[in-house]
PDB file of C-alpha atoms in Angstrom:
ATOM      1  CA  MET A 241      -6.753   3.185  -7.669  1.00  0.00           C
ATOM      2  CA  THR A 242      -5.283   5.207 -10.656  1.00  0.00           C
ATOM      3  CA  ASP A 243      -4.955   3.061 -13.776  1.00  0.00           C
ATOM      4  CA  THR A 244      -3.160   3.706 -16.904  1.00  0.00           C
ATOM      5  CA  ASP A 245      -4.762   5.464 -19.696  1.00  0.00           C
ATOM      6  CA  PRO A 246      -8.070   4.205 -20.880  1.00  0.00           C
ATOM      7  CA  ASP A 247      -6.910   3.738 -24.374  1.00  0.00           C
ATOM      8  CA  GLU A 248      -4.366   1.057 -23.313  1.00  0.00           C
ATOM      9  CA  ARG A 249      -7.023  -1.191 -22.231  1.00  0.00           C
ATOM     10  CA  SER A 250      -8.307  -3.983 -24.386  1.00  0.00           C
ATOM     11  CA  PRO A 251     -12.175  -3.943 -25.490  1.00  0.00           C
ATOM     12  CA  ALA A 252     -14.427  -6.370 -23.253  1.00  0.00           C
ATOM     13  CA  THR A 253     -16.087  -9.122 -24.826  1.00  0.00           C
ATOM     14  CA  GLU A 254     -18.469 -11.927 -23.395  1.00  0.00           C
ATOM     15  CA  ALA A 255     -17.305 -13.235 -20.130  1.00  0.00           C
ATOM     16  CA  SER A 256     -18.233 -16.742 -21.032  1.00  0.00           C
ATOM     17  CA  GLU A 257     -16.268 -16.574 -24.371  1.00  0.00           C
ATOM     18  CA  SER A 258     -13.278 -15.324 -22.323  1.00  0.00           C
ATOM     19  CA  ALA A 259     -13.518 -18.006 -19.537  1.00  0.00           C
ATOM     20  CA  THR A 260     -13.488 -20.961 -22.285  1.00  0.00           C
ATOM     21  CA  GLU A 261     -10.760 -19.489 -24.121  1.00  0.00           C
ATOM     22  CA  LEU A 262      -8.968 -18.950 -20.783  1.00  0.00           C
ATOM     23  CA  SER A 263      -9.034 -22.264 -19.365  1.00  0.00           C
ATOM     24  CA  PRO A 264      -7.116 -24.385 -22.278  1.00  0.00           C
ATOM     25  CA  LEU A 265      -4.726 -21.392 -22.581  1.00  0.00           C
ATOM     26  CA  LEU A 266      -3.626 -21.561 -18.805  1.00  0.00           C
ATOM     27  CA  THR A 267      -3.562 -25.524 -18.941  1.00  0.00           C
ATOM     28  CA  ALA A 268      -1.111 -25.310 -22.108  1.00  0.00           C
ATOM     29  CA  LEU A 269       0.904 -22.661 -20.263  1.00  0.00           C
ATOM     30  CA  ARG A 270       1.044 -24.939 -17.255  1.00  0.00           C
ATOM     31  CA  GLU A 271       2.032 -27.779 -19.365  1.00  0.00           C
ATOM     32  CA  THR A 272       4.713 -25.797 -21.134  1.00  0.00           C
ATOM     33  CA  GLU A 273       6.139 -24.827 -17.586  1.00  0.00           C
ATOM     34  CA  GLU A 274       6.154 -28.406 -16.454  1.00  0.00           C
ATOM     35  CA  ARG A 275       7.772 -29.537 -19.607  1.00  0.00           C
ATOM     36  CA  HIS A 276      10.930 -27.012 -18.940  1.00  0.00           C
ATOM     37  CA  ASN A 277      10.959 -27.896 -15.180  1.00  0.00           C
ATOM     38  CA  GLY A 278      10.860 -24.038 -14.424  1.00  0.00           C
ATOM     39  CA  ASP A 279      14.317 -23.629 -16.441  1.00  0.00           C
ATOM     40  CA  ALA A 280      14.288 -19.839 -17.178  1.00  0.00           C
ATOM     41  CA  VAL A 281      16.396 -20.372 -20.216  1.00  0.00           C
ATOM     42  CA  ALA A 282      14.494 -23.262 -21.390  1.00  0.00           C
ATOM     43  CA  GLY A 283      11.262 -21.727 -20.518  1.00  0.00           C
ATOM     44  CA  SER A 284      11.911 -18.621 -22.502  1.00  0.00           C
ATOM     45  CA  THR A 285      10.756 -19.938 -25.894  1.00  0.00           C
ATOM     46  CA  ARG A 286       8.352 -18.377 -28.299  1.00  0.00           C
ATOM     47  CA  GLU A 287       5.622 -20.784 -27.764  1.00  0.00           C
ATOM     48  CA  ARG A 288       5.877 -19.820 -23.790  1.00  0.00           C
ATOM     49  CA  GLU A 289       5.813 -16.044 -24.550  1.00  0.00           C
ATOM     50  CA  GLN A 290       3.086 -16.648 -26.962  1.00  0.00           C
ATOM     51  CA  LEU A 291       1.141 -18.342 -24.472  1.00  0.00           C
ATOM     52  CA  LEU A 292       1.730 -16.071 -21.689  1.00  0.00           C
ATOM     53  CA  ARG A 293       0.544 -13.049 -23.875  1.00  0.00           C
ATOM     54  CA  ALA A 294      -2.477 -15.050 -24.886  1.00  0.00           C
ATOM     55  CA  VAL A 295      -3.439 -15.793 -21.116  1.00  0.00           C
ATOM     56  CA  ALA A 296      -2.681 -12.051 -20.119  1.00  0.00           C
ATOM     57  CA  GLU A 297      -4.887 -10.709 -23.094  1.00  0.00           C
ATOM     58  CA  ALA A 298      -7.780 -13.250 -21.814  1.00  0.00           C
ATOM     59  CA  VAL A 299      -7.405 -11.913 -18.336  1.00  0.00           C
ATOM     60  CA  VAL A 300      -7.655  -8.431 -19.136  1.00  0.00           C
ATOM     61  CA  THR A 301     -10.600  -8.728 -21.389  1.00  0.00           C
ATOM     62  CA  GLU A 302     -12.573 -10.750 -18.679  1.00  0.00           C
ATOM     63  CA  PRO A 303     -10.561 -10.548 -15.167  1.00  0.00           C
ATOM     64  CA  ALA A 304     -13.490 -12.713 -13.480  1.00  0.00           C
ATOM     65  CA  ALA A 305     -12.617 -15.596 -15.661  1.00  0.00           C
ATOM     66  CA  ALA A 306      -9.395 -15.797 -14.010  1.00  0.00           C
ATOM     67  CA  VAL A 307     -11.226 -16.931 -10.994  1.00  0.00           C
ATOM     68  CA  ASP A 308     -12.245 -20.296 -12.486  1.00  0.00           C
ATOM     69  CA  GLY A 309      -9.141 -21.017 -14.496  1.00  0.00           C
ATOM     70  CA  GLU A 310      -7.605 -23.829 -12.225  1.00  0.00           C
ATOM     71  CA  PRO A 311      -3.944 -23.328 -13.574  1.00  0.00           C
ATOM     72  CA  PHE A 312      -3.792 -19.632 -12.920  1.00  0.00           C
ATOM     73  CA  ASP A 313      -2.025 -20.045  -9.698  1.00  0.00           C
ATOM     74  CA  ALA A 314       0.868 -22.082 -11.388  1.00  0.00           C
ATOM     75  CA  SER A 315       1.040 -19.642 -14.293  1.00  0.00           C
ATOM     76  CA  VAL A 316       1.814 -16.333 -12.359  1.00  0.00           C
ATOM     77  CA  GLY A 317       4.905 -17.860 -11.221  1.00  0.00           C
ATOM     78  CA  GLY A 318       6.178 -17.572 -14.850  1.00  0.00           C
ATOM     79  CA  LEU A 319       4.827 -14.312 -15.796  1.00  0.00           C
ATOM     80  CA  ALA A 320       8.019 -12.262 -15.053  1.00  0.00           C
ATOM     81  CA  ARG A 321      10.689 -14.515 -16.640  1.00  0.00           C
ATOM     82  CA  ASP A 322      12.553 -13.114 -19.959  1.00  0.00           C
ATOM     83  CA  LEU A 323       9.442 -11.589 -21.716  1.00  0.00           C
ATOM     84  CA  GLY A 324       9.697  -8.862 -24.343  1.00  0.00           C
ATOM     85  CA  ARG A 325       8.622  -5.660 -23.939  1.00  0.00           C
ATOM     86  CA  GLU A 326       5.078  -5.814 -25.117  1.00  0.00           C
ATOM     87  CA  ALA A 327       4.416  -9.158 -23.454  1.00  0.00           C
ATOM     88  CA  GLN A 328       5.930  -7.742 -20.483  1.00  0.00           C
ATOM     89  CA  ARG A 329       3.223  -5.007 -20.678  1.00  0.00           C
ATOM     90  CA  THR A 330       0.508  -7.300 -21.483  1.00  0.00           C
ATOM     91  CA  VAL A 331       1.344  -9.417 -18.393  1.00  0.00           C
ATOM     92  CA  ALA A 332       1.513  -6.403 -16.195  1.00  0.00           C
ATOM     93  CA  ARG A 333      -1.652  -5.234 -17.203  1.00  0.00           C
ATOM     94  CA  ALA A 334      -3.304  -8.483 -16.726  1.00  0.00           C
ATOM     95  CA  LEU A 335      -1.909  -8.535 -13.047  1.00  0.00           C
ATOM     96  CA  SER A 336      -3.685  -5.441 -12.566  1.00  0.00           C
ATOM     97  CA  ALA A 337      -6.846  -6.571 -14.097  1.00  0.00           C
ATOM     98  CA  ALA A 338      -6.959  -9.844 -11.902  1.00  0.00           C
ATOM     99  CA  ALA A 339      -5.372  -8.693  -8.629  1.00  0.00           C
ATOM    100  CA  ALA A 340      -8.801  -7.924  -6.603  1.00  0.00           C
ATOM    101  CA  ASP A 341      -9.895 -11.634  -7.943  1.00  0.00           C
ATOM    102  CA  ARG A 342      -6.834 -13.417  -7.167  1.00  0.00           C
ATOM    103  CA  ALA A 343      -4.996 -11.264  -4.684  1.00  0.00           C
ATOM    104  CA  ASP A 344      -4.155 -14.547  -2.811  1.00  0.00           C
ATOM    105  CA  THR A 345      -2.193 -15.894  -5.800  1.00  0.00           C
ATOM    106  CA  ILE A 346      -0.431 -12.653  -6.780  1.00  0.00           C
ATOM    107  CA  ALA A 347       0.440 -12.345  -2.864  1.00  0.00           C
ATOM    108  CA  ARG A 348       2.058 -16.007  -2.971  1.00  0.00           C
ATOM    109  CA  GLU A 349       4.089 -14.969  -5.941  1.00  0.00           C
ATOM    110  CA  ILE A 350       5.347 -11.744  -4.772  1.00  0.00           C
ATOM    111  CA  ASP A 351       9.007 -12.520  -5.232  1.00  0.00           C
ATOM    112  CA  THR A 352       8.217 -12.790  -8.908  1.00  0.00           C
ATOM    113  CA  VAL A 353       6.006  -9.815  -9.509  1.00  0.00           C
ATOM    114  CA  ARG A 354       8.185  -7.919  -7.471  1.00  0.00           C
ATOM    115  CA  PRO A 355      10.895  -7.251  -9.962  1.00  0.00           C
ATOM    116  CA  LEU A 356       8.622  -5.984 -12.505  1.00  0.00           C
ATOM    117  CA  LEU A 357       8.580  -2.568 -10.629  1.00  0.00           C
ATOM    118  CA  ASP A 358      12.341  -2.265 -11.387  1.00  0.00           C
ATOM    119  CA  THR A 359      11.536  -1.288 -15.104  1.00  0.00           C
ATOM    120  CA  ASP A 360      12.412   1.734 -17.584  1.00  0.00           C
ATOM    121  CA  ASP A 361       8.759   1.150 -18.980  1.00  0.00           C
ATOM    122  CA  PRO A 362       6.144   3.446 -17.278  1.00  0.00           C
ATOM    123  CA  VAL A 363       3.252   1.623 -18.598  1.00  0.00           C
ATOM    124  CA  VAL A 364       4.702  -1.765 -16.891  1.00  0.00           C
ATOM    125  CA  ALA A 365       5.673   0.056 -13.637  1.00  0.00           C
ATOM    126  CA  ALA A 366       2.224   1.663 -13.451  1.00  0.00           C
ATOM    127  CA  TRP A 367      -0.005  -1.594 -14.102  1.00  0.00           C
ATOM    128  CA  VAL A 368       2.142  -3.362 -11.466  1.00  0.00           C
ATOM    129  CA  ALA A 369       2.163  -0.655  -8.480  1.00  0.00           C
ATOM    130  CA  GLY A 370      -1.353  -0.603  -9.266  1.00  0.00           C
ATOM    131  CA  ALA A 371      -1.749  -4.371  -8.855  1.00  0.00           C
ATOM    132  CA  LEU A 372       0.439  -4.273  -5.782  1.00  0.00           C
ATOM    133  CA  GLY A 373      -1.840  -1.493  -4.348  1.00  0.00           C
ATOM    134  CA  ARG A 374      -4.928  -3.929  -4.476  1.00  0.00           C
ATOM    135  CA  VAL A 375      -3.162  -7.023  -3.288  1.00  0.00           C
ATOM    136  CA  ALA A 376      -2.091  -5.029  -0.280  1.00  0.00           C
ATOM    137  CA  GLU A 377      -5.863  -4.110   0.531  1.00  0.00           C
ATOM    138  CA  THR A 378      -5.984  -7.733   1.738  1.00  0.00           C
ATOM    139  CA  HIS A 379      -2.324  -8.930   1.896  1.00  0.00           C
ATOM    140  CA  ALA A 380      -0.208  -6.023   3.085  1.00  0.00           C
ATOM    141  CA  ASP A 381       2.351  -8.428   4.787  1.00  0.00           C
ATOM    142  CA  ALA A 382       2.920  -9.895   1.308  1.00  0.00           C
ATOM    143  CA  VAL A 383       3.512  -6.838  -0.351  1.00  0.00           C
ATOM    144  CA  ALA A 384       5.495  -5.229   2.338  1.00  0.00           C
ATOM    145  CA  PRO A 385       9.052  -6.427   1.404  1.00  0.00           C
ATOM    146  CA  ALA A 386       8.315  -4.274  -1.920  1.00  0.00           C
ATOM    147  CA  ALA A 387       7.750  -0.978   0.142  1.00  0.00           C
ATOM    148  CA  MET A 388      11.151   0.337  -0.608  1.00  0.00           C
ATOM    149  CA  ASP A 389      10.648  -0.373  -4.552  1.00  0.00           C
ATOM    150  CA  LEU A 390       7.340   1.256  -4.499  1.00  0.00           C
ATOM    151  CA  ALA A 391       8.830   4.158  -2.477  1.00  0.00           C
ATOM    152  CA  ALA A 392      11.464   4.358  -5.421  1.00  0.00           C
ATOM    153  CA  LEU A 393       8.624   5.085  -7.706  1.00  0.00           C
ATOM    154  CA  ALA A 394       6.921   7.794  -5.518  1.00  0.00           C
ATOM    155  CA  GLU A 395       8.680  10.433  -7.361  1.00  0.00           C
ATOM    156  CA  HIS A 396       8.563   8.921 -10.971  1.00  0.00           C
ATOM    157  CA  GLU A 397       8.141  11.362 -13.838  1.00  0.00           C
ATOM    158  CA  ASN A 398       5.305   9.589 -14.801  1.00  0.00           C
ATOM    159  CA  ARG A 399       2.244  10.817 -12.917  1.00  0.00           C
ATOM    160  CA  THR A 400       0.238   7.512 -12.984  1.00  0.00           C
ATOM    161  CA  VAL A 401       2.985   5.492 -11.674  1.00  0.00           C
ATOM    162  CA  ARG A 402       3.456   8.176  -8.660  1.00  0.00           C
ATOM    163  CA  HIS A 403      -0.005   7.708  -7.818  1.00  0.00           C
ATOM    164  CA  ASN A 404       0.078   3.881  -7.994  1.00  0.00           C
ATOM    165  CA  ALA A 405       2.997   3.695  -5.979  1.00  0.00           C
ATOM    166  CA  VAL A 406       1.735   6.052  -3.229  1.00  0.00           C
ATOM    167  CA  GLU A 407      -1.370   4.477  -3.082  1.00  0.00           C
ATOM    168  CA  ALA A 408       0.055   1.016  -2.783  1.00  0.00           C
ATOM    169  CA  LEU A 409       2.389   2.336   0.032  1.00  0.00           C
ATOM    170  CA  ALA A 410      -0.694   3.706   1.787  1.00  0.00           C
ATOM    171  CA  ALA A 411      -2.560   0.372   1.628  1.00  0.00           C
ATOM    172  CA  VAL A 412       0.713  -1.396   3.105  1.00  0.00           C
ATOM    173  CA  ALA A 413       0.963   1.190   5.870  1.00  0.00           C
ATOM    174  CA  GLN A 414      -2.500   0.346   7.184  1.00  0.00           C
ATOM    175  CA  GLU A 415      -1.353  -2.943   8.363  1.00  0.00           C
ATOM    176  CA  CYS A 416       2.589  -2.996   8.124  1.00  0.00           C
ATOM    177  CA  PRO A 417       3.465   0.548   9.138  1.00  0.00           C
ATOM    178  CA  GLY A 418       7.095  -0.843   9.985  1.00  0.00           C
ATOM    179  CA  ALA A 419       7.575  -1.696   6.236  1.00  0.00           C
ATOM    180  CA  VAL A 420       6.723   1.770   5.252  1.00  0.00           C
ATOM    181  CA  ALA A 421       8.490   3.863   7.954  1.00  0.00           C
ATOM    182  CA  PRO A 422      11.918   3.668   5.816  1.00  0.00           C
ATOM    183  CA  ALA A 423      10.590   4.941   3.142  1.00  0.00           C
ATOM    184  CA  ALA A 424       9.363   8.255   5.182  1.00  0.00           C
ATOM    185  CA  ASP A 425      12.502  10.290   3.398  1.00  0.00           C
ATOM    186  CA  ALA A 426      11.452   9.492  -0.135  1.00  0.00           C
ATOM    187  CA  LEU A 427       7.820  10.494   0.883  1.00  0.00           C
ATOM    188  CA  ARG A 428       8.508  13.742   2.263  1.00  0.00           C
ATOM    189  CA  PRO A 429       9.009  15.702  -0.839  1.00  0.00           C
ATOM    190  CA  LEU A 430       5.610  14.599  -1.937  1.00  0.00           C
ATOM    191  CA  LEU A 431       3.957  16.732   0.802  1.00  0.00           C
ATOM    192  CA  SER A 432       5.030  19.633  -1.416  1.00  0.00           C
ATOM    193  CA  ALA A 433       4.306  18.323  -4.632  1.00  0.00           C
ATOM    194  CA  ASN A 434       2.054  20.321  -7.168  1.00  0.00           C
ATOM    195  CA  ASP A 435      -0.622  17.250  -7.233  1.00  0.00           C
ATOM    196  CA  VAL A 436      -3.356  17.168  -4.787  1.00  0.00           C
ATOM    197  CA  ALA A 437      -3.854  13.522  -4.751  1.00  0.00           C
ATOM    198  CA  ILE A 438      -0.525  12.840  -4.303  1.00  0.00           C
ATOM    199  CA  GLN A 439      -0.139  15.427  -1.034  1.00  0.00           C
ATOM    200  CA  HIS A 440      -3.557  13.931   0.156  1.00  0.00           C
ATOM    201  CA  ASN A 441      -2.151  10.310   0.079  1.00  0.00           C
ATOM    202  CA  ALA A 442       1.311  11.032   1.319  1.00  0.00           C
ATOM    203  CA  THR A 443      -0.118  12.985   4.135  1.00  0.00           C
ATOM    204  CA  GLY A 444      -2.276  10.055   4.863  1.00  0.00           C
ATOM    205  CA  VAL A 445       0.823   7.671   5.008  1.00  0.00           C
ATOM    206  CA  PHE A 446       2.452  10.024   7.574  1.00  0.00           C
ATOM    207  CA  GLY A 447      -0.775   9.933   9.496  1.00  0.00           C
ATOM    208  CA  VAL A 448      -0.861   6.220   9.959  1.00  0.00           C
ATOM    209  CA  LEU A 449       3.193   6.131  10.721  1.00  0.00           C
ATOM    210  CA  ALA A 450       2.529   9.070  13.415  1.00  0.00           C
ATOM    211  CA  ALA A 451       0.964   6.618  15.606  1.00  0.00           C
ATOM    212  CA  THR A 452       3.601   3.844  15.565  1.00  0.00           C
ATOM    213  CA  HIS A 453       6.860   5.317  14.232  1.00  0.00           C
ATOM    214  CA  PRO A 454       6.495   9.139  15.103  1.00  0.00           C
ATOM    215  CA  ASP A 455      10.153   9.753  14.652  1.00  0.00           C
ATOM    216  CA  ALA A 456       9.905   8.954  10.920  1.00  0.00           C
ATOM    217  CA  VAL A 457       7.202  11.805  10.807  1.00  0.00           C
ATOM    218  CA  THR A 458       8.778  14.497  12.696  1.00  0.00           C
ATOM    219  CA  PRO A 459      11.189  15.718  10.163  1.00  0.00           C
ATOM    220  CA  ALA A 460       7.939  16.415   7.997  1.00  0.00           C
ATOM    221  CA  ALA A 461       6.120  17.822  10.744  1.00  0.00           C
ATOM    222  CA  GLU A 462       6.309  21.577   9.570  1.00  0.00           C
ATOM    223  CA  THR A 463       5.384  20.613   6.078  1.00  0.00           C
ATOM    224  CA  ILE A 464       2.347  18.877   7.617  1.00  0.00           C
ATOM    225  CA  ALA A 465       1.461  21.885   9.764  1.00  0.00           C
ATOM    226  CA  ASP A 466       1.500  24.247   6.801  1.00  0.00           C
ATOM    227  CA  LEU A 467      -0.743  22.071   4.932  1.00  0.00           C
ATOM    228  CA  ARG A 468      -3.685  22.586   7.312  1.00  0.00           C
ATOM    229  CA  SER A 469      -4.206  25.918   5.173  1.00  0.00           C
ATOM    230  CA  HIS A 470      -3.983  24.064   1.867  1.00  0.00           C
ATOM    231  CA  GLY A 471      -6.638  24.982  -0.793  1.00  0.00           C
ATOM    232  CA  GLU A 472      -8.272  21.715  -0.666  1.00  0.00           C
ATOM    233  CA  ARG A 473     -10.348  20.899   2.526  1.00  0.00           C
ATOM    234  CA  ALA A 474      -9.434  16.988   2.241  1.00  0.00           C
ATOM    235  CA  VAL A 475      -5.713  17.943   2.458  1.00  0.00           C
ATOM    236  CA  GLN A 476      -6.467  20.244   5.346  1.00  0.00           C
ATOM    237  CA  GLN A 477      -8.240  17.296   7.245  1.00  0.00           C
ATOM    238  CA  VAL A 478      -5.915  14.834   6.896  1.00  0.00           C
ATOM    239  CA  ALA A 479      -3.189  17.098   7.566  1.00  0.00           C
ATOM    240  CA  ALA A 480      -4.753  18.226  10.859  1.00  0.00           C
ATOM    241  CA  GLY A 481      -5.568  14.109  11.615  1.00  0.00           C
ATOM    242  CA  THR A 482      -1.816  13.503  11.078  1.00  0.00           C
ATOM    243  CA  LEU A 483      -0.749  16.360  13.544  1.00  0.00           C
ATOM    244  CA  ALA A 484      -3.271  15.392  16.070  1.00  0.00           C
ATOM    245  CA  ARG A 485      -1.754  11.766  16.027  1.00  0.00           C
ATOM    246  CA  LEU A 486       1.772  13.069  16.331  1.00  0.00           C
ATOM    247  CA  ALA A 487       1.097  15.301  19.175  1.00  0.00           C
ATOM    248  CA  GLN A 488      -0.050  11.867  21.304  1.00  0.00           C
ATOM    249  CA  GLU A 489       3.569  10.539  20.557  1.00  0.00           C
ATOM    250  CA  ARG A 490       5.701  13.659  20.432  1.00  0.00           C
ATOM    251  CA  SER A 491       3.724  16.795  21.574  1.00  0.00           C
ATOM    252  CA  ASP A 492       6.958  18.775  22.054  1.00  0.00           C
ATOM    253  CA  VAL A 493       7.355  18.406  17.913  1.00  0.00           C
ATOM    254  CA  VAL A 494       3.990  19.593  17.225  1.00  0.00           C
ATOM    255  CA  GLU A 495       4.058  22.323  19.892  1.00  0.00           C
ATOM    256  CA  SER A 496       7.200  23.578  18.080  1.00  0.00           C
ATOM    257  CA  VAL A 497       5.614  23.845  14.497  1.00  0.00           C
ATOM    258  CA  THR A 498       2.280  25.064  15.633  1.00  0.00           C
ATOM    259  CA  ASP A 499       3.077  27.725  17.933  1.00  0.00           C
TER     260      ASP A 499
END
């Protein structure tokens, strides 16, 4: 998984200190949410935003601390609402940091997290796409509704956003290819991208779809066939494998592009 630049990360401190700090912050945040009864207007107070940033910063510093934070599950539901730019960046980074340990929580709150993909801030988009990619490794069905949102980021001008979005789609496709098949048209131009990693991952997505949704792959068959002579062996191999799978379903298409 590609993350944002290293200089955007917070320095690490001792795990025990972070865990000690996080627990009361999460409790305070939960109490604030309960006090406002989830009201998006009343909840968008300075106190709440400061708590959200403090929680997020603690999670970034020591992601494992979130595992022991009992109110963490309740806090995620409030993360995306009415946040300023810097708070949203910190929260998005925390989601990415905690995604491996708290994938179940983020999966349950996908409707809260998903809107963060629709942003003009590439830092937020990169962190959130990265988080969803990690969550999709174990909860692909939960991330599946965000497939088209991720596809919309696949041609983003920011390289990290592109990488994380395509990797997330690849993770979703493994278990939920039907959710990714409608994104095939958006992914097809990536096969010709001037970026080996993007080409490799996009071809891999088509390889998964070839076995289950061959009609979504056939428009890209000629380009995939050309990738067998790519300068990178890894791309050659995944392209050949994709064509082999497609041949099992649409041999006529593969024959037409390989004659």
